[in-house]
Amino acid sequence: TGVGGTVAVIGGGKFANGAAQAGFGYLFNHLSRATFNRQTGELYVRDADTGNEAKGLFFSGTGPNDQIPAGDYAILQRGDKDGFRLEPYDSVFGDDKHNGTGQTLLRLHGPGRSNGCVTARDATSWADVKALVQSTSTSLVTVQKYWSLTLPGGHLLMRIPTGTEQVKYYGRLKVD
Protein backbone atom coordinates (compact mmCIF):
# COMPACT_ATOMS: atom_id res chain seq x y z
CA THR A 1 0.00 0.00 0.00
CA GLY A 2 2.98 2.34 0.58
CA VAL A 3 4.02 1.93 -3.05
CA GLY A 4 0.47 2.77 -4.18
CA GLY A 5 0.51 5.93 -2.06
CA THR A 6 3.91 7.01 -3.37
CA VAL A 7 2.84 6.46 -6.98
CA ALA A 8 -0.29 8.53 -6.36
CA VAL A 9 1.74 11.46 -5.00
CA ILE A 10 4.18 11.32 -7.93
CA GLY A 11 1.19 11.39 -10.27
CA GLY A 12 -0.25 14.45 -8.51
CA GLY A 13 -2.80 12.64 -6.32
CA LYS A 14 -3.16 11.97 -2.61
CA PHE A 15 -1.01 9.38 -0.83
CA ALA A 16 -3.99 8.01 1.16
CA ASN A 17 -6.11 7.44 -1.95
CA GLY A 18 -3.27 5.64 -3.77
CA ALA A 19 -2.48 3.50 -0.74
CA ALA A 20 -6.14 2.58 -0.33
CA GLN A 21 -6.50 1.64 -4.00
CA ALA A 22 -3.35 -0.53 -3.80
CA GLY A 23 -4.72 -2.23 -0.70
CA PHE A 24 -7.90 -3.25 -2.54
CA GLY A 25 -5.90 -5.77 -4.56
CA TYR A 26 -5.76 -8.23 -1.71
CA LEU A 27 -9.35 -7.54 -0.69
CA PHE A 28 -10.83 -8.74 -3.96
CA ASN A 29 -10.07 -12.37 -3.11
CA HIS A 30 -12.94 -12.89 -0.62
CA LEU A 31 -15.89 -13.15 -2.97
CA SER A 32 -14.27 -14.09 -6.25
CA ARG A 33 -17.32 -12.90 -8.14
CA ALA A 34 -20.43 -10.95 -7.22
CA THR A 35 -22.57 -9.33 -9.88
CA PHE A 36 -25.95 -7.65 -10.04
CA ASN A 37 -27.67 -7.20 -13.40
CA ARG A 38 -30.17 -4.33 -13.10
CA GLN A 39 -32.10 -5.43 -16.21
CA THR A 40 -32.63 -9.09 -15.32
CA GLY A 41 -32.57 -8.60 -11.53
CA GLU A 42 -30.18 -11.53 -11.01
CA LEU A 43 -27.66 -11.25 -8.20
CA TYR A 44 -24.88 -13.85 -8.30
CA VAL A 45 -22.15 -14.43 -5.68
CA ARG A 46 -19.28 -16.92 -5.58
CA ASP A 47 -16.95 -17.54 -2.62
CA ALA A 48 -13.26 -17.54 -3.63
CA ASP A 49 -12.18 -19.96 -0.89
CA THR A 50 -14.89 -22.63 -1.15
CA GLY A 51 -16.23 -22.20 -4.67
CA ASN A 52 -19.77 -22.11 -3.23
CA GLU A 53 -22.28 -20.08 -5.24
CA ALA A 54 -25.63 -18.44 -4.59
CA LYS A 55 -27.98 -16.41 -6.72
CA GLY A 56 -31.36 -14.85 -6.44
CA LEU A 57 -33.78 -12.29 -7.83
CA PHE A 58 -33.26 -8.72 -6.63
CA PHE A 59 -34.28 -5.22 -7.74
CA SER A 60 -33.05 -1.68 -7.21
CA GLY A 61 -35.17 1.39 -6.54
CA THR A 62 -38.71 2.06 -7.66
CA GLY A 63 -37.83 3.21 -11.18
CA PRO A 64 -34.91 3.88 -13.53
CA ASN A 65 -34.06 7.22 -11.88
CA ASP A 66 -33.34 5.85 -8.41
CA GLN A 67 -31.56 2.58 -9.23
CA ILE A 68 -28.10 1.93 -7.88
CA PRO A 69 -25.62 3.33 -10.44
CA ALA A 70 -23.59 0.89 -12.54
CA GLY A 71 -20.09 0.34 -11.18
CA ASP A 72 -18.06 -1.47 -8.56
CA TYR A 73 -18.95 -1.54 -4.86
CA ALA A 74 -17.35 -2.94 -1.72
CA ILE A 75 -19.71 -5.19 0.26
CA LEU A 76 -19.28 -4.07 3.87
CA GLN A 77 -20.68 -4.85 7.29
CA ARG A 78 -23.66 -2.68 8.18
CA GLY A 79 -23.20 -2.28 11.91
CA ASP A 80 -25.69 -4.37 13.85
CA LYS A 81 -28.39 -4.13 11.16
CA ASP A 82 -29.50 -6.83 8.75
CA GLY A 83 -27.94 -6.51 5.33
CA PHE A 84 -24.74 -5.02 4.00
CA ARG A 85 -23.45 -1.56 3.15
CA LEU A 86 -22.44 -0.99 -0.49
CA GLU A 87 -19.54 1.46 -0.73
CA PRO A 88 -18.68 2.71 -4.24
CA TYR A 89 -15.07 2.56 -5.37
CA ASP A 90 -14.92 6.25 -6.27
CA SER A 91 -12.84 9.31 -5.46
CA VAL A 92 -13.64 9.14 -1.71
CA PHE A 93 -13.80 5.53 -0.53
CA GLY A 94 -15.55 5.13 2.82
CA ASP A 95 -17.90 8.14 2.78
CA ASP A 96 -21.11 6.11 2.17
CA LYS A 97 -21.87 8.16 -0.93
CA HIS A 98 -21.74 7.64 -4.69
CA ASN A 99 -19.76 10.73 -5.62
CA GLY A 100 -20.97 10.70 -9.24
CA THR A 101 -24.70 10.82 -8.41
CA GLY A 102 -24.76 11.93 -4.77
CA GLN A 103 -26.79 8.86 -3.72
CA THR A 104 -26.22 7.75 -0.13
CA LEU A 105 -27.22 4.79 2.01
CA LEU A 106 -26.69 2.23 -0.77
CA ARG A 107 -27.35 -1.21 0.73
CA LEU A 108 -27.76 -4.89 -0.09
CA HIS A 109 -30.70 -6.20 1.93
CA GLY A 110 -33.72 -8.47 2.21
CA PRO A 111 -37.23 -7.95 0.86
CA GLY A 112 -38.87 -4.58 1.43
CA ARG A 113 -38.63 -1.01 0.23
CA SER A 114 -35.72 -0.05 -2.04
CA ASN A 115 -34.40 3.50 -2.17
CA GLY A 116 -31.67 2.74 -4.70
CA CYS A 117 -30.48 -0.32 -2.78
CA VAL A 118 -30.04 -3.84 -4.12
CA THR A 119 -33.12 -5.47 -2.58
CA ALA A 120 -34.17 -9.14 -2.56
CA ARG A 121 -37.50 -9.91 -4.22
CA ASP A 122 -38.20 -12.79 -1.82
CA ALA A 123 -37.01 -14.34 1.44
CA THR A 124 -35.40 -17.37 -0.24
CA SER A 125 -33.22 -15.23 -2.53
CA TRP A 126 -32.13 -13.15 0.45
CA ALA A 127 -31.42 -16.13 2.71
CA ASP A 128 -29.22 -17.84 0.11
CA VAL A 129 -27.17 -14.76 -0.81
CA LYS A 130 -26.88 -13.50 2.78
CA ALA A 131 -25.67 -16.89 4.07
CA LEU A 132 -22.97 -17.11 1.41
CA VAL A 133 -21.72 -13.54 1.93
CA GLN A 134 -21.65 -13.95 5.71
CA SER A 135 -19.66 -17.19 5.48
CA THR A 136 -16.88 -15.81 3.25
CA SER A 137 -13.46 -14.67 4.48
CA THR A 138 -13.32 -11.05 5.61
CA SER A 139 -10.83 -8.25 6.15
CA LEU A 140 -11.24 -4.92 7.94
CA VAL A 141 -11.44 -1.55 6.19
CA THR A 142 -11.75 1.96 7.59
CA VAL A 143 -14.82 3.97 6.62
CA GLN A 144 -16.59 7.14 7.70
CA LYS A 145 -18.97 6.69 10.66
CA TYR A 146 -22.26 8.63 10.74
CA TRP A 147 -25.17 9.45 12.95
CA SER A 148 -28.23 9.57 10.70
CA LEU A 149 -31.84 10.59 11.04
CA THR A 150 -34.21 9.01 8.51
CA LEU A 151 -37.89 9.51 7.90
CA PRO A 152 -40.33 6.59 7.75
CA GLY A 153 -39.77 4.89 4.40
CA GLY A 154 -36.00 5.27 4.65
CA HIS A 155 -35.62 8.84 3.36
CA LEU A 156 -32.50 10.46 4.78
CA LEU A 157 -33.18 13.68 6.66
CA MET A 158 -29.80 14.37 8.25
CA ARG A 159 -26.29 12.83 8.43
CA ILE A 160 -23.53 13.93 10.76
CA PRO A 161 -20.02 12.46 10.45
CA THR A 162 -18.79 11.19 13.82
CA GLY A 163 -15.31 9.92 12.93
CA THR A 164 -14.20 6.66 11.40
CA GLU A 165 -14.71 3.00 12.16
CA GLN A 166 -13.41 -0.37 11.01
CA VAL A 167 -15.94 -2.71 9.38
CA LYS A 168 -15.77 -6.13 7.77
CA TYR A 169 -15.10 -6.24 4.04
CA TYR A 170 -16.75 -9.25 2.31
CA GLY A 171 -15.85 -8.65 -1.32
CA ARG A 172 -16.65 -6.68 -4.43
CA LEU A 173 -20.00 -6.32 -6.22
CA LYS A 174 -20.14 -5.33 -9.87
CA VAL A 175 -23.41 -3.66 -10.87
CA ASP A 176 -24.24 -3.77 -14.58
CSV table of C-alpha atoms in Angstrom, one decimal:
chain,number,residue,atom,x,y,z
A,1,THR,CA,0.0,0.0,0.0
A,2,GLY,CA,3.0,2.3,0.6
A,3,VAL,CA,4.0,1.9,-3.0
A,4,GLY,CA,0.5,2.8,-4.2
A,5,GLY,CA,0.5,5.9,-2.1
A,6,THR,CA,3.9,7.0,-3.4
A,7,VAL,CA,2.8,6.5,-7.0
A,8,ALA,CA,-0.3,8.5,-6.4
A,9,VAL,CA,1.7,11.5,-5.0
A,10,ILE,CA,4.2,11.3,-7.9
A,11,GLY,CA,1.2,11.4,-10.3
A,12,GLY,CA,-0.3,14.4,-8.5
A,13,GLY,CA,-2.8,12.6,-6.3
A,14,LYS,CA,-3.2,12.0,-2.6
A,15,PHE,CA,-1.0,9.4,-0.8
A,16,ALA,CA,-4.0,8.0,1.2
A,17,ASN,CA,-6.1,7.4,-2.0
A,18,GLY,CA,-3.3,5.6,-3.8
A,19,ALA,CA,-2.5,3.5,-0.7
A,20,ALA,CA,-6.1,2.6,-0.3
A,21,GLN,CA,-6.5,1.6,-4.0
A,22,ALA,CA,-3.3,-0.5,-3.8
A,23,GLY,CA,-4.7,-2.2,-0.7
A,24,PHE,CA,-7.9,-3.3,-2.5
A,25,GLY,CA,-5.9,-5.8,-4.6
A,26,TYR,CA,-5.8,-8.2,-1.7
A,27,LEU,CA,-9.4,-7.5,-0.7
A,28,PHE,CA,-10.8,-8.7,-4.0
A,29,ASN,CA,-10.1,-12.4,-3.1
A,30,HIS,CA,-12.9,-12.9,-0.6
A,31,LEU,CA,-15.9,-13.2,-3.0
A,32,SER,CA,-14.3,-14.1,-6.2
A,33,ARG,CA,-17.3,-12.9,-8.1
A,34,ALA,CA,-20.4,-11.0,-7.2
A,35,THR,CA,-22.6,-9.3,-9.9
A,36,PHE,CA,-26.0,-7.6,-10.0
A,37,ASN,CA,-27.7,-7.2,-13.4
A,38,ARG,CA,-30.2,-4.3,-13.1
A,39,GLN,CA,-32.1,-5.4,-16.2
A,40,THR,CA,-32.6,-9.1,-15.3
A,41,GLY,CA,-32.6,-8.6,-11.5
A,42,GLU,CA,-30.2,-11.5,-11.0
A,43,LEU,CA,-27.7,-11.3,-8.2
A,44,TYR,CA,-24.9,-13.9,-8.3
A,45,VAL,CA,-22.2,-14.4,-5.7
A,46,ARG,CA,-19.3,-16.9,-5.6
A,47,ASP,CA,-17.0,-17.5,-2.6
A,48,ALA,CA,-13.3,-17.5,-3.6
A,49,ASP,CA,-12.2,-20.0,-0.9
A,50,THR,CA,-14.9,-22.6,-1.1
A,51,GLY,CA,-16.2,-22.2,-4.7
A,52,ASN,CA,-19.8,-22.1,-3.2
A,53,GLU,CA,-22.3,-20.1,-5.2
A,54,ALA,CA,-25.6,-18.4,-4.6
A,55,LYS,CA,-28.0,-16.4,-6.7
A,56,GLY,CA,-31.4,-14.8,-6.4
A,57,LEU,CA,-33.8,-12.3,-7.8
A,58,PHE,CA,-33.3,-8.7,-6.6
A,59,PHE,CA,-34.3,-5.2,-7.7
A,60,SER,CA,-33.1,-1.7,-7.2
A,61,GLY,CA,-35.2,1.4,-6.5
A,62,THR,CA,-38.7,2.1,-7.7
A,63,GLY,CA,-37.8,3.2,-11.2
A,64,PRO,CA,-34.9,3.9,-13.5
A,65,ASN,CA,-34.1,7.2,-11.9
A,66,ASP,CA,-33.3,5.8,-8.4
A,67,GLN,CA,-31.6,2.6,-9.2
A,68,ILE,CA,-28.1,1.9,-7.9
A,69,PRO,CA,-25.6,3.3,-10.4
A,70,ALA,CA,-23.6,0.9,-12.5
A,71,GLY,CA,-20.1,0.3,-11.2
A,72,ASP,CA,-18.1,-1.5,-8.6
A,73,TYR,CA,-18.9,-1.5,-4.9
A,74,ALA,CA,-17.3,-2.9,-1.7
A,75,ILE,CA,-19.7,-5.2,0.3
A,76,LEU,CA,-19.3,-4.1,3.9
A,77,GLN,CA,-20.7,-4.9,7.3
A,78,ARG,CA,-23.7,-2.7,8.2
A,79,GLY,CA,-23.2,-2.3,11.9
A,80,ASP,CA,-25.7,-4.4,13.8
A,81,LYS,CA,-28.4,-4.1,11.2
A,82,ASP,CA,-29.5,-6.8,8.7
A,83,GLY,CA,-27.9,-6.5,5.3
A,84,PHE,CA,-24.7,-5.0,4.0
A,85,ARG,CA,-23.5,-1.6,3.2
A,86,LEU,CA,-22.4,-1.0,-0.5
A,87,GLU,CA,-19.5,1.5,-0.7
A,88,PRO,CA,-18.7,2.7,-4.2
A,89,TYR,CA,-15.1,2.6,-5.4
A,90,ASP,CA,-14.9,6.2,-6.3
A,91,SER,CA,-12.8,9.3,-5.5
A,92,VAL,CA,-13.6,9.1,-1.7
A,93,PHE,CA,-13.8,5.5,-0.5
A,94,GLY,CA,-15.5,5.1,2.8
A,95,ASP,CA,-17.9,8.1,2.8
A,96,ASP,CA,-21.1,6.1,2.2
A,97,LYS,CA,-21.9,8.2,-0.9
A,98,HIS,CA,-21.7,7.6,-4.7
A,99,ASN,CA,-19.8,10.7,-5.6
A,100,GLY,CA,-21.0,10.7,-9.2
A,101,THR,CA,-24.7,10.8,-8.4
A,102,GLY,CA,-24.8,11.9,-4.8
A,103,GLN,CA,-26.8,8.9,-3.7
A,104,THR,CA,-26.2,7.8,-0.1
A,105,LEU,CA,-27.2,4.8,2.0
A,106,LEU,CA,-26.7,2.2,-0.8
A,107,ARG,CA,-27.3,-1.2,0.7
A,108,LEU,CA,-27.8,-4.9,-0.1
A,109,HIS,CA,-30.7,-6.2,1.9
A,110,GLY,CA,-33.7,-8.5,2.2
A,111,PRO,CA,-37.2,-7.9,0.9
A,112,GLY,CA,-38.9,-4.6,1.4
A,113,ARG,CA,-38.6,-1.0,0.2
A,114,SER,CA,-35.7,-0.1,-2.0
A,115,ASN,CA,-34.4,3.5,-2.2
A,116,GLY,CA,-31.7,2.7,-4.7
A,117,CYS,CA,-30.5,-0.3,-2.8
A,118,VAL,CA,-30.0,-3.8,-4.1
A,119,THR,CA,-33.1,-5.5,-2.6
A,120,ALA,CA,-34.2,-9.1,-2.6
A,121,ARG,CA,-37.5,-9.9,-4.2
A,122,ASP,CA,-38.2,-12.8,-1.8
A,123,ALA,CA,-37.0,-14.3,1.4
A,124,THR,CA,-35.4,-17.4,-0.2
A,125,SER,CA,-33.2,-15.2,-2.5
A,126,TRP,CA,-32.1,-13.2,0.5
A,127,ALA,CA,-31.4,-16.1,2.7
A,128,ASP,CA,-29.2,-17.8,0.1
A,129,VAL,CA,-27.2,-14.8,-0.8
A,130,LYS,CA,-26.9,-13.5,2.8
A,131,ALA,CA,-25.7,-16.9,4.1
A,132,LEU,CA,-23.0,-17.1,1.4
A,133,VAL,CA,-21.7,-13.5,1.9
A,134,GLN,CA,-21.6,-13.9,5.7
A,135,SER,CA,-19.7,-17.2,5.5
A,136,THR,CA,-16.9,-15.8,3.3
A,137,SER,CA,-13.5,-14.7,4.5
A,138,THR,CA,-13.3,-11.1,5.6
A,139,SER,CA,-10.8,-8.2,6.2
A,140,LEU,CA,-11.2,-4.9,7.9
A,141,VAL,CA,-11.4,-1.5,6.2
A,142,THR,CA,-11.7,2.0,7.6
A,143,VAL,CA,-14.8,4.0,6.6
A,144,GLN,CA,-16.6,7.1,7.7
A,145,LYS,CA,-19.0,6.7,10.7
A,146,TYR,CA,-22.3,8.6,10.7
A,147,TRP,CA,-25.2,9.5,13.0
A,148,SER,CA,-28.2,9.6,10.7
A,149,LEU,CA,-31.8,10.6,11.0
A,150,THR,CA,-34.2,9.0,8.5
A,151,LEU,CA,-37.9,9.5,7.9
A,152,PRO,CA,-40.3,6.6,7.7
A,153,GLY,CA,-39.8,4.9,4.4
A,154,GLY,CA,-36.0,5.3,4.6
A,155,HIS,CA,-35.6,8.8,3.4
A,156,LEU,CA,-32.5,10.5,4.8
A,157,LEU,CA,-33.2,13.7,6.7
A,158,MET,CA,-29.8,14.4,8.3
A,159,ARG,CA,-26.3,12.8,8.4
A,160,ILE,CA,-23.5,13.9,10.8
A,161,PRO,CA,-20.0,12.5,10.5
A,162,THR,CA,-18.8,11.2,13.8
A,163,GLY,CA,-15.3,9.9,12.9
A,164,THR,CA,-14.2,6.7,11.4
A,165,GLU,CA,-14.7,3.0,12.2
A,166,GLN,CA,-13.4,-0.4,11.0
A,167,VAL,CA,-15.9,-2.7,9.4
A,168,LYS,CA,-15.8,-6.1,7.8
A,169,TYR,CA,-15.1,-6.2,4.0
A,170,TYR,CA,-16.8,-9.2,2.3
A,171,GLY,CA,-15.9,-8.6,-1.3
A,172,ARG,CA,-16.7,-6.7,-4.4
A,173,LEU,CA,-20.0,-6.3,-6.2
A,174,LYS,CA,-20.1,-5.3,-9.9
A,175,VAL,CA,-23.4,-3.7,-10.9
A,176,ASP,CA,-24.2,-3.8,-14.6
